[in-house]
Short mmCIF file of C-alpha atoms in Angstrom, two decimals:
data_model
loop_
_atom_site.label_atom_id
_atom_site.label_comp_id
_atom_site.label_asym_id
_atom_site.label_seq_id
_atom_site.Cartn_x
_atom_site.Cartn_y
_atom_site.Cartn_z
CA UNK U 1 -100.67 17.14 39.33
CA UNK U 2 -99.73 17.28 36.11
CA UNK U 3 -102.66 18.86 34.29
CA UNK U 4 -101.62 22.12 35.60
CA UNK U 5 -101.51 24.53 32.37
CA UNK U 6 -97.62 25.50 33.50
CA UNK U 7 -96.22 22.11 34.50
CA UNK U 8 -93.16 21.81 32.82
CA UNK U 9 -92.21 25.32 32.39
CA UNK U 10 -89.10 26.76 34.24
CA UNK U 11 -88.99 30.21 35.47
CA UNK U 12 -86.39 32.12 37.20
CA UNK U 13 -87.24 35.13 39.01
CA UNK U 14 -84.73 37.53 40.67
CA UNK U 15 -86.00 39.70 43.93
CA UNK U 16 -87.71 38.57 47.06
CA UNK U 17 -89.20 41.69 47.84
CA UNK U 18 -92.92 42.05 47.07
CA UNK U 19 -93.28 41.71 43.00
CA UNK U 20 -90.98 38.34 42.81
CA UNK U 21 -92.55 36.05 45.81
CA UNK U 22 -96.41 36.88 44.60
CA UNK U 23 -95.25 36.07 41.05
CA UNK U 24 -93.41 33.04 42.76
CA UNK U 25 -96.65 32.29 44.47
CA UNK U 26 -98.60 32.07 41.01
CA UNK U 27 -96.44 30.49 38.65
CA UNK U 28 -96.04 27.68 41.06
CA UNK U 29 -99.27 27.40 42.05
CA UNK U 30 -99.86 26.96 37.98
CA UNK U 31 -97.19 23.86 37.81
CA UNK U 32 -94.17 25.91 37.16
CA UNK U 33 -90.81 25.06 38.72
CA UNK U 34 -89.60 27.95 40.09
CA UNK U 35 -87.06 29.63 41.59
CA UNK U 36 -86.06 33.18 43.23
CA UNK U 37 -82.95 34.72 43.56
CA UNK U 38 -82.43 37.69 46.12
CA UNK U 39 -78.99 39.52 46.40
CA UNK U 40 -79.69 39.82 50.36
CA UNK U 41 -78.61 37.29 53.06
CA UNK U 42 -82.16 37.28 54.15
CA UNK U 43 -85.25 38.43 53.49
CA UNK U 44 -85.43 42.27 54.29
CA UNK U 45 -86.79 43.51 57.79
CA UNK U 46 -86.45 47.07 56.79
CA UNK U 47 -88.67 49.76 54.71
CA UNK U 48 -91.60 51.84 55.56
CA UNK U 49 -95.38 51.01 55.37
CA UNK U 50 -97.26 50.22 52.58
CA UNK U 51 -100.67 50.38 51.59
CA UNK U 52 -103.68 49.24 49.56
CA UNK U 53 -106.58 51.27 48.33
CA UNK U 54 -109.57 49.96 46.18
CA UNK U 55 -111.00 46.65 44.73
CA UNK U 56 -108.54 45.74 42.88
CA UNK U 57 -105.55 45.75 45.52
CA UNK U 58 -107.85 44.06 47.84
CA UNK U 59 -109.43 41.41 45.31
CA UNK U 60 -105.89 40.30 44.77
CA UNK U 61 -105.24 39.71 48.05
CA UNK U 62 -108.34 37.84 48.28
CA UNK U 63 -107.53 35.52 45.78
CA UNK U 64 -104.15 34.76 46.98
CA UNK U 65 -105.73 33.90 50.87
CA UNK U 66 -103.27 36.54 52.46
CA UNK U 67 -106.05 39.02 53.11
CA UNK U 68 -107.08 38.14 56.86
CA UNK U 69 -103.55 37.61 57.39
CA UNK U 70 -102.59 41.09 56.42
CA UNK U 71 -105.36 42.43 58.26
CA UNK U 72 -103.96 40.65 61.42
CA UNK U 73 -100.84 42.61 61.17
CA UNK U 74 -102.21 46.06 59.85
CA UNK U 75 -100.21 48.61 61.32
CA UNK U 76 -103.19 51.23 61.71
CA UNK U 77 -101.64 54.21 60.10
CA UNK U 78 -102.39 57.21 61.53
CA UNK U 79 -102.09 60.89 60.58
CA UNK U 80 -98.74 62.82 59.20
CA UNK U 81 -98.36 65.87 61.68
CA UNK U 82 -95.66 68.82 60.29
CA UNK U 83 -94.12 70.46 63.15
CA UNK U 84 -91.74 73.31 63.78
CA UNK U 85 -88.61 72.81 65.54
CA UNK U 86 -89.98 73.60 68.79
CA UNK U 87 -92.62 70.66 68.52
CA UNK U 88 -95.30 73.00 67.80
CA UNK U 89 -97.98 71.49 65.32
CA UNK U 90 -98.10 73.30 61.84
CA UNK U 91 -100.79 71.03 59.87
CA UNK U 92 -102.00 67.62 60.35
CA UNK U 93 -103.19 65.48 57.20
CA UNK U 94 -105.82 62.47 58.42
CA UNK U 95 -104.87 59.06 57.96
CA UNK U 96 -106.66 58.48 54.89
CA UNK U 97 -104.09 59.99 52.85
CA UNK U 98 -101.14 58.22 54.52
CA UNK U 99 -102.96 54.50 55.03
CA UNK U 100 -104.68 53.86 52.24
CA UNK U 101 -107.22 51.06 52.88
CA UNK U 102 -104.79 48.72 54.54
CA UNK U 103 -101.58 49.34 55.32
CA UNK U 104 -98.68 47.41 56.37
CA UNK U 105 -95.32 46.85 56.61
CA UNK U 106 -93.35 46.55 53.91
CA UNK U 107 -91.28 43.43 55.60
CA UNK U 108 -94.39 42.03 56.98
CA UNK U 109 -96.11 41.84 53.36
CA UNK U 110 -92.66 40.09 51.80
CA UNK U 111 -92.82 37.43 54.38
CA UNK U 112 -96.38 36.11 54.49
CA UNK U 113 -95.68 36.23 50.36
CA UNK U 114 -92.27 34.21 50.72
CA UNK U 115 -93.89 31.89 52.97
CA UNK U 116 -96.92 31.31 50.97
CA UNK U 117 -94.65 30.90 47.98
CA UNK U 118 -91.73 29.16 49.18
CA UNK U 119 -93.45 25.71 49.94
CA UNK U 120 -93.76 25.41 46.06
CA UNK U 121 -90.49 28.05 45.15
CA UNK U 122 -87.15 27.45 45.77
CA UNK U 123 -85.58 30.81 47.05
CA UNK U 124 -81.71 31.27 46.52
CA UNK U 125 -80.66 34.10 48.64
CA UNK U 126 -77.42 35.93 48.92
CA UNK U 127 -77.30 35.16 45.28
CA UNK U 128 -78.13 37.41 42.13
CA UNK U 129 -77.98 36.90 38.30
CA UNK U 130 -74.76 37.86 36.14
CA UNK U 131 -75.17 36.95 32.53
CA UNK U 132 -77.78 36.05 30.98
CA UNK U 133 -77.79 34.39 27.49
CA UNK U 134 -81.06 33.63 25.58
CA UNK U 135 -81.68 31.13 22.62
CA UNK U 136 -84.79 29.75 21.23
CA UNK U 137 -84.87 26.96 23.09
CA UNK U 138 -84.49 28.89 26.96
CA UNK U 139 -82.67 31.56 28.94
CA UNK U 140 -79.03 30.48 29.80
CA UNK U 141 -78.54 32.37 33.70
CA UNK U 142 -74.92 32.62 35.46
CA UNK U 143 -75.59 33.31 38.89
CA UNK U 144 -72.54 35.49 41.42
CA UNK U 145 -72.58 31.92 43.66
CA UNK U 146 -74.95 28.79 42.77
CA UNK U 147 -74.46 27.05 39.49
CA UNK U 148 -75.19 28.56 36.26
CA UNK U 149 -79.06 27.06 34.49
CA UNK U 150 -81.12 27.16 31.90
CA UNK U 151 -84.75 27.97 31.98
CA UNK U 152 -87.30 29.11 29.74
CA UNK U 153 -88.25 32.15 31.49
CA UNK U 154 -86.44 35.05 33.71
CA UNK U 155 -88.63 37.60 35.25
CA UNK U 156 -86.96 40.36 37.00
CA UNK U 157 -88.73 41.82 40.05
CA UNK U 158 -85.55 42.98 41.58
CA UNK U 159 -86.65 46.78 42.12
CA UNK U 160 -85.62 49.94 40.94
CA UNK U 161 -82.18 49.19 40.38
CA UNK U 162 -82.99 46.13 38.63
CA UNK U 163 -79.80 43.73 37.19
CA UNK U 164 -82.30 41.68 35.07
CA UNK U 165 -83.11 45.01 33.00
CA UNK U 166 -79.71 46.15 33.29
CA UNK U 167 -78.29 42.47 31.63
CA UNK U 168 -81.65 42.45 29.03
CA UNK U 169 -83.17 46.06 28.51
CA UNK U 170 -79.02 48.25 28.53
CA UNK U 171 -78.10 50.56 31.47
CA UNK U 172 -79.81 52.00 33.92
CA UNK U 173 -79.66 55.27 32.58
CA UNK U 174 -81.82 54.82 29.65
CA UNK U 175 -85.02 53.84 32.09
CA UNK U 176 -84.32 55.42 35.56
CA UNK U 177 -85.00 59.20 36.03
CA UNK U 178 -83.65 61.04 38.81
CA UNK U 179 -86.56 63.22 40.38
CA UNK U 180 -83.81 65.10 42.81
CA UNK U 181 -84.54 63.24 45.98
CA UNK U 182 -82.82 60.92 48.31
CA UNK U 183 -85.14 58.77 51.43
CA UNK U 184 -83.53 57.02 54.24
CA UNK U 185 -85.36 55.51 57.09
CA UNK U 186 -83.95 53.19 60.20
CA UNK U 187 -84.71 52.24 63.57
CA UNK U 188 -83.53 53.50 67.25
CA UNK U 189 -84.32 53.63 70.78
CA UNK U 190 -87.49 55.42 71.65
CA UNK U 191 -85.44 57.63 73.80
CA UNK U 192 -87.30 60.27 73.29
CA UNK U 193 -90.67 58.77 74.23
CA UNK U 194 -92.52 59.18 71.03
CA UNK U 195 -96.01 58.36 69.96
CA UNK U 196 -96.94 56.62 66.97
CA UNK U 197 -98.45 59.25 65.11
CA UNK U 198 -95.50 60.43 62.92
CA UNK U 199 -94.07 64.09 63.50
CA UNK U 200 -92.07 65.08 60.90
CA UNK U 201 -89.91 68.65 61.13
CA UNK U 202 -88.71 70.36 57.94
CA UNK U 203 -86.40 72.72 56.26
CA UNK U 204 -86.34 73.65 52.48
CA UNK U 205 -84.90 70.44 50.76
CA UNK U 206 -84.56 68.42 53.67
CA UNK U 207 -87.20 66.86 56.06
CA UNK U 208 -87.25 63.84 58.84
CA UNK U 209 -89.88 62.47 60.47
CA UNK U 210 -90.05 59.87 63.67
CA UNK U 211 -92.57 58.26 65.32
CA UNK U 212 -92.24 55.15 67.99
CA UNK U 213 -93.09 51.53 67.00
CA UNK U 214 -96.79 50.99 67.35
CA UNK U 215 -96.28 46.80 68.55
CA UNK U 216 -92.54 48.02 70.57
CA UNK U 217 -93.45 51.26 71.99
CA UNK U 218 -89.54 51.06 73.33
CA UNK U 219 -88.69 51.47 69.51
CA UNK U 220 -89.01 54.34 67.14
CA UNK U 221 -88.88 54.43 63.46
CA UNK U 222 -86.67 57.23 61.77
CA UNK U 223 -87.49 58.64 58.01
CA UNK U 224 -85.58 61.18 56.23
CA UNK U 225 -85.91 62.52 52.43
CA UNK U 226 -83.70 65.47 51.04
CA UNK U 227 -83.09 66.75 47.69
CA UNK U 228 -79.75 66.02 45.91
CA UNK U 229 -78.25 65.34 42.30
CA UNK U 230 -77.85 62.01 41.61
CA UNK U 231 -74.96 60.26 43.94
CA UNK U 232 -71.98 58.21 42.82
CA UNK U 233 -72.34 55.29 45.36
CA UNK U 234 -72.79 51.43 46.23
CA UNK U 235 -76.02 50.40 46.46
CA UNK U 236 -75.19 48.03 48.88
CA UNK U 237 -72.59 49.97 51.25
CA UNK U 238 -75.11 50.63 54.54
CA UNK U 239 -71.81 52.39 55.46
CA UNK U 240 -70.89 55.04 53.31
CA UNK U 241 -74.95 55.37 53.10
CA UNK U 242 -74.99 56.20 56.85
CA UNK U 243 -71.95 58.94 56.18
CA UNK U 244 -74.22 60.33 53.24
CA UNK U 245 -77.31 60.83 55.22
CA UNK U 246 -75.16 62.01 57.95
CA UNK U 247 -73.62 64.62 55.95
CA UNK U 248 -77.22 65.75 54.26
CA UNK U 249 -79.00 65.97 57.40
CA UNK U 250 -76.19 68.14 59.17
CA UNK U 251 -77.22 71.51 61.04
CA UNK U 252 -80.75 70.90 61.14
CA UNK U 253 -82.52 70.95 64.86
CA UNK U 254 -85.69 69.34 66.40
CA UNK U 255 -84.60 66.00 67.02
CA UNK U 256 -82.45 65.30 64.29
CA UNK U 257 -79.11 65.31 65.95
CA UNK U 258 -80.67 62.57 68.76
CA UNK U 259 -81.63 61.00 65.71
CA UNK U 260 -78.30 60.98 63.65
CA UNK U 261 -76.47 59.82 67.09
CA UNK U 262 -78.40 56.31 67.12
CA UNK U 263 -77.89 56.23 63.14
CA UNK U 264 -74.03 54.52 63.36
CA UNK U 265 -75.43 51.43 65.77
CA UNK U 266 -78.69 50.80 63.42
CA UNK U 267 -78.35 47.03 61.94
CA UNK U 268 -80.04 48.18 59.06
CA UNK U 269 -80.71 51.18 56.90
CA UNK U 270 -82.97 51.68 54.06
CA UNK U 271 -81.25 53.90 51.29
CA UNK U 272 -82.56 54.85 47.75
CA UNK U 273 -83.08 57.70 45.17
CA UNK U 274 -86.77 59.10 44.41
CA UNK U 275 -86.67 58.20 41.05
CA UNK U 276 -89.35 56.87 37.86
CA UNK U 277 -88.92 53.93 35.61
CA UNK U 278 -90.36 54.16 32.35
CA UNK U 279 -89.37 51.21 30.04
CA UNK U 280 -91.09 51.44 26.62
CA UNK U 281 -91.40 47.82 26.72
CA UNK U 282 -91.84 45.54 29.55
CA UNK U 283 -90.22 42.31 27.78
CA UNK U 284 -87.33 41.19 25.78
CA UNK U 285 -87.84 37.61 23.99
CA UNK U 286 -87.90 35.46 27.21
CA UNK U 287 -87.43 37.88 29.74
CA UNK U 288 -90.15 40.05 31.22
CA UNK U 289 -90.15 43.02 33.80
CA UNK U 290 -92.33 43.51 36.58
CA UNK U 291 -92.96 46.17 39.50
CA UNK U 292 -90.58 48.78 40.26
CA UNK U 293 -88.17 47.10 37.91
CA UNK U 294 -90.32 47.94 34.74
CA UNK U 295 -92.51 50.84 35.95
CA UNK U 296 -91.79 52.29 39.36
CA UNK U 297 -91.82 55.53 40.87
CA UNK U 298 -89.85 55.69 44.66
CA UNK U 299 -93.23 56.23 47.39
CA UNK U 300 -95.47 56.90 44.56
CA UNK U 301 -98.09 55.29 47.07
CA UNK U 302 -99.28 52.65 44.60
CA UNK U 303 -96.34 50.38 43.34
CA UNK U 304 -96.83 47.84 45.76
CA UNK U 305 -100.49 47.05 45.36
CA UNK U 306 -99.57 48.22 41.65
CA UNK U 307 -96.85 45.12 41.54
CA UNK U 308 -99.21 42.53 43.33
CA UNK U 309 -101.74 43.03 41.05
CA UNK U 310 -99.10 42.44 38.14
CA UNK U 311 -98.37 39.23 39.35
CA UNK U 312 -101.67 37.95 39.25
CA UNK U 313 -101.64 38.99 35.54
CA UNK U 314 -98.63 38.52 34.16
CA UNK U 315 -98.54 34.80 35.80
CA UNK U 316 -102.41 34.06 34.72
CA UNK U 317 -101.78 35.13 31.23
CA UNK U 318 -99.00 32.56 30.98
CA UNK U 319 -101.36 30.10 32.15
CA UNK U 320 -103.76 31.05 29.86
CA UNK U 321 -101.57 30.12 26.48
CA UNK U 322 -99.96 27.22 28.33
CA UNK U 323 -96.81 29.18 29.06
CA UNK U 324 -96.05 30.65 25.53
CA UNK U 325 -94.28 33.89 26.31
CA UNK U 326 -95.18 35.49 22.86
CA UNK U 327 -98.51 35.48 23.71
CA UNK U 328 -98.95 36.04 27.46
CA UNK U 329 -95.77 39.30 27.58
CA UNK U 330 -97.47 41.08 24.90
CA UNK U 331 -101.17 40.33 26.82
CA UNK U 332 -99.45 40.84 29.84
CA UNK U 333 -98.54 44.31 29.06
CA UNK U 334 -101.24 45.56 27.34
CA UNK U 335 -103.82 44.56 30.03
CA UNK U 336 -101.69 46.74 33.12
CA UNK U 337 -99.91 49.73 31.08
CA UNK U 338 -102.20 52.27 31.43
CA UNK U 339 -103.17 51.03 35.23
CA UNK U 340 -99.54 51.08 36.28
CA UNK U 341 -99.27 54.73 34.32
CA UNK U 342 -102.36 55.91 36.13
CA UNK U 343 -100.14 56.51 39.24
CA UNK U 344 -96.23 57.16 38.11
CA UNK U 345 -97.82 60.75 36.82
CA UNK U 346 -97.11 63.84 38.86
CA UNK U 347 -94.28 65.51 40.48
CA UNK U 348 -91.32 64.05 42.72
CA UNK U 349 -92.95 62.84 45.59
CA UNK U 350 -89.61 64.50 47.51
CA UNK U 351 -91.41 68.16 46.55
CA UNK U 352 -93.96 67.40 48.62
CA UNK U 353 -92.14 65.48 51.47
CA UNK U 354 -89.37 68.06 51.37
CA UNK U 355 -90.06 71.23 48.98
CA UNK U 356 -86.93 72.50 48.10
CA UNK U 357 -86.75 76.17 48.35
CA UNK U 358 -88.50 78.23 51.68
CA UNK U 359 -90.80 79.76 49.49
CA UNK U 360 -92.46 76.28 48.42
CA UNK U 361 -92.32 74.87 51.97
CA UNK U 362 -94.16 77.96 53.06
CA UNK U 363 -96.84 77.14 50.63
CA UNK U 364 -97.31 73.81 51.08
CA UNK U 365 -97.62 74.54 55.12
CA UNK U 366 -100.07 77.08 54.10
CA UNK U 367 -102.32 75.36 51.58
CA UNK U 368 -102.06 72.04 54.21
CA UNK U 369 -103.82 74.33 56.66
CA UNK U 370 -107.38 74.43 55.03
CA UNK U 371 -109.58 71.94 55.02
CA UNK U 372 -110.65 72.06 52.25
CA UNK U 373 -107.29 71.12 50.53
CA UNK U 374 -106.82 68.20 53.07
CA UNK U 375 -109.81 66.77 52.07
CA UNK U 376 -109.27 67.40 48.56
CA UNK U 377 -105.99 65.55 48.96
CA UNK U 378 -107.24 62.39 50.51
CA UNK U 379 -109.72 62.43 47.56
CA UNK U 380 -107.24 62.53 44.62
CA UNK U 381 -105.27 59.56 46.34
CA UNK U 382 -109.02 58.07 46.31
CA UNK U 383 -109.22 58.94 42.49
CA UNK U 384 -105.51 57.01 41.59
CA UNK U 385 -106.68 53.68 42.59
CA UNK U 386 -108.65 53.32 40.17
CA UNK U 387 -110.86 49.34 39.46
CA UNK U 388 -109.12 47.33 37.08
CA UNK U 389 -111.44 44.33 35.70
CA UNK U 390 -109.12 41.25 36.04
CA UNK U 391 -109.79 37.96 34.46
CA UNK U 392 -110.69 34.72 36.55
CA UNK U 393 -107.85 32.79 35.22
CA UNK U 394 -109.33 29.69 36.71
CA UNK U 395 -106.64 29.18 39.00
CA UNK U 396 -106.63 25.41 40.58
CA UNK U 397 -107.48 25.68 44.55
CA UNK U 398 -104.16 23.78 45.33
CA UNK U 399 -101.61 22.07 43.05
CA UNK U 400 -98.69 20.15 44.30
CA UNK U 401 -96.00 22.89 42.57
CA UNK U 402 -92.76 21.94 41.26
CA UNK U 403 -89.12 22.42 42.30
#
């Protein structure tokens, strides 16, 4: 088809995590020829749940066909149950507050997005962007391994750590805050013969939780957060990551040292800092940010029905000027700022995973006690995902896409 409003228009789009294959799936289903680059080998089987709450999340999902799908591979979440390091319960929080509407897993919601995309998208992977040079006439791209390009657009949905803002927006340091946390989560052996609701066992600035596989009961799931200043490391080393956590979780009891033992001989570890983006701008001439990359905040419980939802928008109001980025960044922006700010306010998320001194932890395990304060915290996650009116941008019901 060539009637479709992007046909023509090239896009490059670095990360194939959640933000960069539904953008994928919209620009090409629009006429744009489209690529994605991800620096992993593969696409990522690691990462916790996710969730969706309200109409908005869901009417996305609806639009892009993936909802019964997701549904299919729900994962259920149940409740979050703080125990002492005997086992003994301490509070229990429902599982409204920890699975939204529907929740997921994070690895199951980036492949039924690749594949929907990738019939259309052409997905580089063990690749990632190194210069980028822009002009009037496009953006000139130097990728680490396949051949340098030119394309009109670059949209960088490669995360928190985010090499498209670093090469168009300046360092890292000017956008990323450090909220004093560290998360780590991998798989083991369900040696232990866990259920699935999640137990997790605290000390003051440190907390794990574990909890077996709901679809392999013979697997469990491992999560740890504790509080640190920012680290001097490779974001890529799962080694010295391991040696880290190692070293952070040390001393503590329950089951962490059963825990720590399976952590050398897990194939893959998810490793990051609880931290907030906050980019006064969300594009740069031709190049435009999206999801964590432009406005995260690490398990701030929204980004990822946050960053679907941008997609939709930031891809319909290109096709709604015909692909002139002057136009559809600046629209783009305007339309989702104070939605995506709606849920990046608040304190560290690690404060409340893993309050940092005993007399906060003692608090916390006090107030989550009552009721009345469990209820009033699955209301206020209620209250953050707030209805968004989105435009019909009169998307076609197929298109042939372009490569």
């Amino acid at each position: 088809m060539t009637d479709l409003p992007l046909h023509g228009l090239r896009v490059l789009v670095s990360g194939a995590g959640v933000a960069g294959p539904a953008v994928a799936f919209w620009l090409s289903r629009y006429g744009a020829t489209t690529t994605v680059v991800e620096v992993a080998p593969t696409l990522r089987t690691s990462g916790f749940a996710v969730d969706f709450r309200g109409p908005t999340h869901l009417g996305v999902l609806s639009r892009m066909g993936v909802l019964d799908e997701l549904r299919s591979l729900r994962t259920h979440g149940g409740a979050m149950r703080a125990v002492d390091e005997h086992g003994g319960q301490i509070f229990e929080l429902p599982a409204e507050f920890a699975g939204g509407e529907l929740e997921v897993r994070r690895s199951d919601l980036s492949r039924v997005l690749h594949d929907r995309s990738a019939e259309h998208a052409e997905y580089l992977f063990d690749d990632a962007v190194t210069a980028l040079t822009q002009s009037s006439d496009g953006v000139h791209v130097d990728l680490r391994r396949g051949a340098s390009r030119t394309v009109d657009l670059v949209i960088g949905a490669d995360g928190l750590h985010s090499g498209v803002r670093r090469l168009a927006f300046g360092a890292e340091s000017r956008y990323v805050r450090h909220l004093g946390y560290y998360l780590a989560g991998w798989e083991l052996p369900n040696d232990l013969v866990l259920g699935t609701t999640p137990q997790q066992y605290n000390v003051p600035g440190r907390m794990v939780s574990v909890a077996a596989d709901e679809r392999d009961p013979t697997r469990a799931g491992a999560f740890a957060v504790f509080a640190s200043p920012r680290l001097d490391h490779d974001w890529h080393d799962d080694e010295q990551h391991k040696k880290i956590l190692a070293g952070a979780l040390s001393g503590m009891r329950w089951h962490v040292p059963r825990l720590l033992d399976a952590l050398p001989a897990a194939s893959e570890l998810y490793f990051d800092s609880i931290s907030r983006v906050s980019v006064p701008r969300w594009s740069t001439g031709r190049v435009a940010l999206i999801g964590d990359a432009g406005y995260g905040v690490t398990l701030g419980g929204m980004g990822v029905g946050t960053a679907v939802v941008a997609a939709y928008v930031l891809a319909g109001e290109l096709a709604a000027v015909g692909g002139d980025h002057r136009a559809a960044f600046p629209a783009y922006e305007n339309r989702l700022h104070r939605y995506a700010a709606r849920w990046q306010r608040g304190a560290s998320p690690g404060q409340f995973l893993a309050p940092s001194t005993a007399t906060r932890l003692w608090l916390r395990n006090t107030l989550f006690r009552r009721a009345l304060v469990r209820r009033l915290l699955v209301a206020g996650t209620g209250s953050v995902a707030a209805n968004l009116d989105l435009p019909d941008y009169a998307a076609p019901t197929s298109a042939s896409g372009a490569r």
